[in-house]
């Protein structure tokens, strides 16, 4: 049992708290406990998994803050904590996980801002922070995530200017910024209008599919791989 490398107990209606004893499985690479009825908080001890690459706790009833100790999971490639009741700020320590390719924190009650060191996640491909209570501006350094394919920040309280260099993310396939407080597309809206052939543009801020209002545009899908320099 101590040599166990993968534990998948998802979709089993498991209740109770997350067992701290699992951290004794030092060789565990994959831990999937999603889509159950687990409650309580995420134990800080879960940062002690020395070999863990995949951690999914999504779709439970977990609450409390995300432990900063998860930032010690130096081999982690995928972290899924979405669809819970987690609150508090996103720990800046998570953004030291340089191997991370997937980060799902969607549909929780997370507050605060998007950490300014998000650009440290150089291998990130999927970032879902939607359906929370995040506030403040979108960090300009998000435009440095060159491998990012899917970005969803919708359904938060974000405001300020959308970083125009987000358009230079050549790997980006979908970007959802809908349903925030007051995002200013500024220069980005002008560039999008000039390069309409490279993007499929939807204005969904007010629930319509019109593309007539560039100030509240939603970039749904990139249609060309050619970088757009601004």
Short mmCIF file of C-alpha atoms in Angstrom, two decimals:
data_model
loop_
_atom_site.label_atom_id
_atom_site.label_comp_id
_atom_site.label_asym_id
_atom_site.label_seq_id
_atom_site.Cartn_x
_atom_site.Cartn_y
_atom_site.Cartn_z
CA UNK A 1 0.00 0.00 0.00
CA UNK A 2 2.86 2.38 0.76
CA UNK A 3 4.04 2.00 -2.85
CA UNK A 4 0.65 3.04 -4.27
CA UNK A 5 1.09 5.50 -7.14
CA UNK A 6 -2.51 6.25 -8.17
CA UNK A 7 -5.69 6.56 -6.12
CA UNK A 8 -8.92 7.36 -7.96
CA UNK A 9 -12.03 7.32 -5.78
CA UNK A 10 -14.08 9.88 -7.70
CA UNK A 11 -17.88 9.75 -8.06
CA UNK A 12 -18.46 7.46 -5.09
CA UNK A 13 -20.55 9.71 -2.80
CA UNK A 14 -17.80 9.55 -0.18
CA UNK A 15 -18.56 11.79 2.80
CA UNK A 16 -16.58 13.04 5.76
CA UNK A 17 -13.27 14.87 5.88
CA UNK A 18 -10.20 14.49 3.70
CA UNK A 19 -8.01 11.92 5.46
CA UNK A 20 -4.63 13.27 6.52
CA UNK A 21 -3.35 9.70 6.59
CA UNK A 22 -3.17 9.70 2.79
CA UNK A 23 0.00 11.76 3.06
CA UNK A 24 1.74 8.61 4.27
CA UNK A 25 1.57 7.40 0.66
CA UNK A 26 4.92 8.93 -0.25
CA UNK A 27 4.99 7.48 -3.77
CA UNK A 28 1.53 8.75 -4.74
CA UNK A 29 1.57 10.45 -8.14
CA UNK A 30 -2.17 10.82 -8.78
CA UNK A 31 -4.89 11.55 -6.20
CA UNK A 32 -8.43 11.95 -7.53
CA UNK A 33 -11.24 12.37 -5.00
CA UNK A 34 -13.51 14.57 -7.10
CA UNK A 35 -17.31 14.49 -7.35
CA UNK A 36 -17.98 13.17 -3.85
CA UNK A 37 -19.56 14.62 -0.70
CA UNK A 38 -16.37 15.47 1.16
CA UNK A 39 -16.58 18.35 3.64
CA UNK A 40 -14.24 20.33 5.85
CA UNK A 41 -11.05 22.00 4.76
CA UNK A 42 -8.06 20.89 2.73
CA UNK A 43 -5.45 19.69 5.24
CA UNK A 44 -2.20 21.70 5.09
CA UNK A 45 -0.46 18.33 5.29
CA UNK A 46 -1.49 17.73 1.67
CA UNK A 47 1.51 19.86 0.79
CA UNK A 48 3.74 17.00 1.94
CA UNK A 49 3.13 14.73 -1.06
CA UNK A 50 6.64 14.60 -2.48
CA UNK A 51 5.83 12.89 -5.80
CA UNK A 52 2.28 14.12 -6.52
CA UNK A 53 1.61 15.28 -10.08
CA UNK A 54 -2.21 15.24 -10.25
CA UNK A 55 -4.56 16.40 -7.51
CA UNK A 56 -8.32 16.65 -8.05
CA UNK A 57 -10.71 17.51 -5.22
CA UNK A 58 -13.28 19.26 -7.40
CA UNK A 59 -17.02 18.83 -7.01
CA UNK A 60 -17.15 18.33 -3.25
CA UNK A 61 -18.31 20.53 -0.35
CA UNK A 62 -14.91 21.62 0.84
CA UNK A 63 -14.65 25.00 2.56
CA UNK A 64 -12.06 27.20 4.17
CA UNK A 65 -9.02 28.71 2.50
CA UNK A 66 -6.63 27.03 0.08
CA UNK A 67 -3.57 26.01 2.11
CA UNK A 68 -0.41 27.85 1.13
CA UNK A 69 1.37 24.57 1.80
CA UNK A 70 0.11 23.25 -1.55
CA UNK A 71 2.81 25.46 -3.03
CA UNK A 72 5.32 22.87 -1.83
CA UNK A 73 4.03 20.30 -4.35
CA UNK A 74 6.96 20.97 -6.66
CA UNK A 75 6.14 18.13 -9.08
CA UNK A 76 2.44 19.03 -9.47
CA UNK A 77 1.15 19.32 -13.03
CA UNK A 78 -2.61 19.49 -12.48
CA UNK A 79 -4.59 21.04 -9.63
CA UNK A 80 -8.39 20.89 -9.68
CA UNK A 81 -10.25 22.43 -6.74
CA UNK A 82 -13.28 23.79 -8.61
CA UNK A 83 -16.93 23.47 -7.58
CA UNK A 84 -16.43 23.63 -3.83
CA UNK A 85 -17.03 26.33 -1.21
CA UNK A 86 -13.43 27.46 -0.79
CA UNK A 87 -12.87 31.04 0.28
CA UNK A 88 -10.11 33.50 1.09
CA UNK A 89 -7.35 34.67 -1.22
CA UNK A 90 -5.47 32.58 -3.76
CA UNK A 91 -2.15 31.78 -2.07
CA UNK A 92 0.74 33.34 -3.97
CA UNK A 93 2.68 30.17 -3.16
CA UNK A 94 0.63 28.26 -5.77
CA UNK A 95 2.32 30.26 -8.48
CA UNK A 96 5.70 28.79 -7.65
CA UNK A 97 4.52 25.46 -9.12
CA UNK A 98 6.56 25.75 -12.29
CA UNK A 99 5.40 22.42 -13.76
CA UNK A 100 1.69 23.23 -13.46
CA UNK A 101 -0.24 22.98 -16.73
CA UNK A 102 -3.83 22.95 -15.40
CA UNK A 103 -5.25 25.12 -12.61
CA UNK A 104 -8.99 24.93 -11.92
CA UNK A 105 -10.22 27.02 -8.98
CA UNK A 106 -13.57 27.84 -10.57
CA UNK A 107 -16.95 28.11 -8.84
CA UNK A 108 -15.84 28.74 -5.28
CA UNK A 109 -16.08 31.80 -3.06
CA UNK A 110 -12.49 32.95 -3.49
CA UNK A 111 -11.83 36.64 -2.87
CA UNK A 112 -8.93 39.04 -3.25
CA UNK A 113 -6.99 39.67 -6.41
CA UNK A 114 -5.20 37.55 -8.98
CA UNK A 115 -1.64 37.21 -7.63
CA UNK A 116 0.93 39.36 -9.41
CA UNK A 117 3.36 36.44 -9.72
CA UNK A 118 1.01 34.48 -11.97
CA UNK A 119 3.60 34.79 -14.76
CA UNK A 120 5.76 32.28 -12.87
CA UNK A 121 3.48 29.53 -14.21
CA UNK A 122 5.32 29.36 -17.52
CA UNK A 123 3.91 25.95 -18.46
CA UNK A 124 0.27 26.77 -17.70
CA UNK A 125 -2.19 25.81 -20.44
CA UNK A 126 -5.58 25.98 -18.69
CA UNK A 127 -6.51 28.64 -16.13
CA UNK A 128 -10.08 28.64 -14.80
CA UNK A 129 -10.80 31.17 -12.03
CA UNK A 130 -14.39 31.85 -13.07
CA UNK A 131 -17.37 31.95 -10.73
CA UNK A 132 -15.60 33.47 -7.73
CA UNK A 133 -15.43 36.91 -6.09
CA UNK A 134 -12.05 37.98 -7.37
CA UNK A 135 -11.59 41.74 -7.54
CA UNK A 136 -9.05 44.26 -8.76
CA UNK A 137 -7.30 44.34 -12.10
CA UNK A 138 -6.12 41.52 -14.33
CA UNK A 139 -2.31 41.51 -13.92
CA UNK A 140 -0.50 42.67 -17.05
CA UNK A 141 2.00 39.83 -16.61
CA UNK A 142 -0.73 37.35 -17.57
CA UNK A 143 0.35 38.20 -21.11
CA UNK A 144 3.60 36.33 -20.44
CA UNK A 145 1.89 32.92 -20.20
CA UNK A 146 2.89 31.89 -23.71
CA UNK A 147 1.53 28.33 -23.44
CA UNK A 148 -1.92 29.37 -22.19
CA UNK A 149 -4.73 27.84 -24.27
CA UNK A 150 -7.87 28.47 -22.19
CA UNK A 151 -8.45 31.44 -19.91
CA UNK A 152 -11.71 31.87 -18.00
CA UNK A 153 -12.05 34.79 -15.58
CA UNK A 154 -15.80 35.28 -16.03
CA UNK A 155 -18.28 35.80 -13.21
CA UNK A 156 -16.00 37.73 -10.86
CA UNK A 157 -15.71 41.33 -9.66
CA UNK A 158 -12.73 42.26 -11.81
CA UNK A 159 -12.32 45.83 -13.04
CA UNK A 160 -9.78 48.07 -14.72
CA UNK A 161 -8.05 47.83 -18.06
CA UNK A 162 -7.75 44.43 -19.72
CA UNK A 163 -4.02 43.94 -20.46
CA UNK A 164 -3.70 44.50 -24.23
CA UNK A 165 -0.81 42.04 -24.52
CA UNK A 166 -3.25 39.22 -23.81
CA UNK A 167 -3.81 39.26 -27.55
CA UNK A 168 -0.21 38.14 -28.15
CA UNK A 169 -0.80 34.80 -26.45
CA UNK A 170 -0.48 32.80 -29.66
CA UNK A 171 -1.56 29.52 -28.03
CA UNK A 172 -4.78 31.04 -26.66
CA UNK A 173 -7.90 29.37 -28.05
CA UNK A 174 -10.61 30.70 -25.77
CA UNK A 175 -10.81 33.63 -23.41
CA UNK A 176 -13.90 34.40 -21.33
CA UNK A 177 -14.03 37.71 -19.46
CA UNK A 178 -17.80 38.08 -19.21
CA UNK A 179 -19.83 39.08 -16.17
CA UNK A 180 -17.31 41.19 -14.32
CA UNK A 181 -17.85 44.56 -12.67
CA UNK A 182 -16.33 47.02 -15.09
CA UNK A 183 -13.60 45.86 -17.42
CA UNK A 184 -12.14 48.43 -19.79
CA UNK A 185 -10.95 46.89 -23.04
CA UNK A 186 -9.22 50.14 -23.99
CA UNK A 187 -6.50 49.59 -26.59
CA UNK A 188 -7.45 45.93 -26.82
CA UNK A 189 -10.85 46.78 -28.32
CA UNK A 190 -9.16 48.82 -31.04
CA UNK A 191 -6.74 46.03 -31.90
CA UNK A 192 -9.56 43.48 -31.97
CA UNK A 193 -11.52 45.66 -34.37
CA UNK A 194 -8.49 45.95 -36.66
CA UNK A 195 -7.89 42.19 -36.66
CA UNK A 196 -11.46 40.92 -36.73
CA UNK A 197 -10.45 38.18 -39.18
CA UNK A 198 -8.19 36.61 -36.58
CA UNK A 199 -10.87 36.27 -33.93
CA UNK A 200 -14.48 35.28 -33.55
CA UNK A 201 -15.94 38.16 -31.58
CA UNK A 202 -19.04 38.05 -29.43
CA UNK A 203 -20.45 40.85 -27.36
CA UNK A 204 -22.02 38.81 -24.56
CA UNK A 205 -21.74 41.33 -21.74
CA UNK A 206 -25.44 42.14 -21.97
CA UNK A 207 -26.56 38.72 -23.19
CA UNK A 208 -26.45 39.44 -26.92
CA UNK A 209 -24.46 38.05 -29.82
CA UNK A 210 -23.92 41.41 -31.50
CA UNK A 211 -20.38 42.49 -32.38
CA UNK A 212 -21.27 46.15 -32.68
CA UNK A 213 -20.00 47.25 -29.27
CA UNK A 214 -16.23 46.80 -29.18
CA UNK A 215 -16.01 48.21 -25.65
CA UNK A 216 -17.59 45.11 -24.13
CA UNK A 217 -16.29 42.45 -26.48
CA UNK A 218 -15.80 38.82 -25.45
CA UNK A 219 -13.00 37.00 -27.23
CA UNK A 220 -14.57 33.61 -27.82
CA UNK A 221 -12.11 31.85 -30.07
CA UNK A 222 -8.87 32.59 -31.81
CA UNK A 223 -9.16 31.74 -35.50
CA UNK A 224 -5.56 32.39 -36.59
CA UNK A 225 -2.17 31.48 -35.18
CA UNK A 226 -0.40 34.60 -36.47
CA UNK A 227 0.80 36.81 -33.58
CA UNK A 228 -0.69 40.29 -33.46
CA UNK A 229 1.89 42.81 -32.28
CA UNK A 230 0.76 45.86 -30.31
#
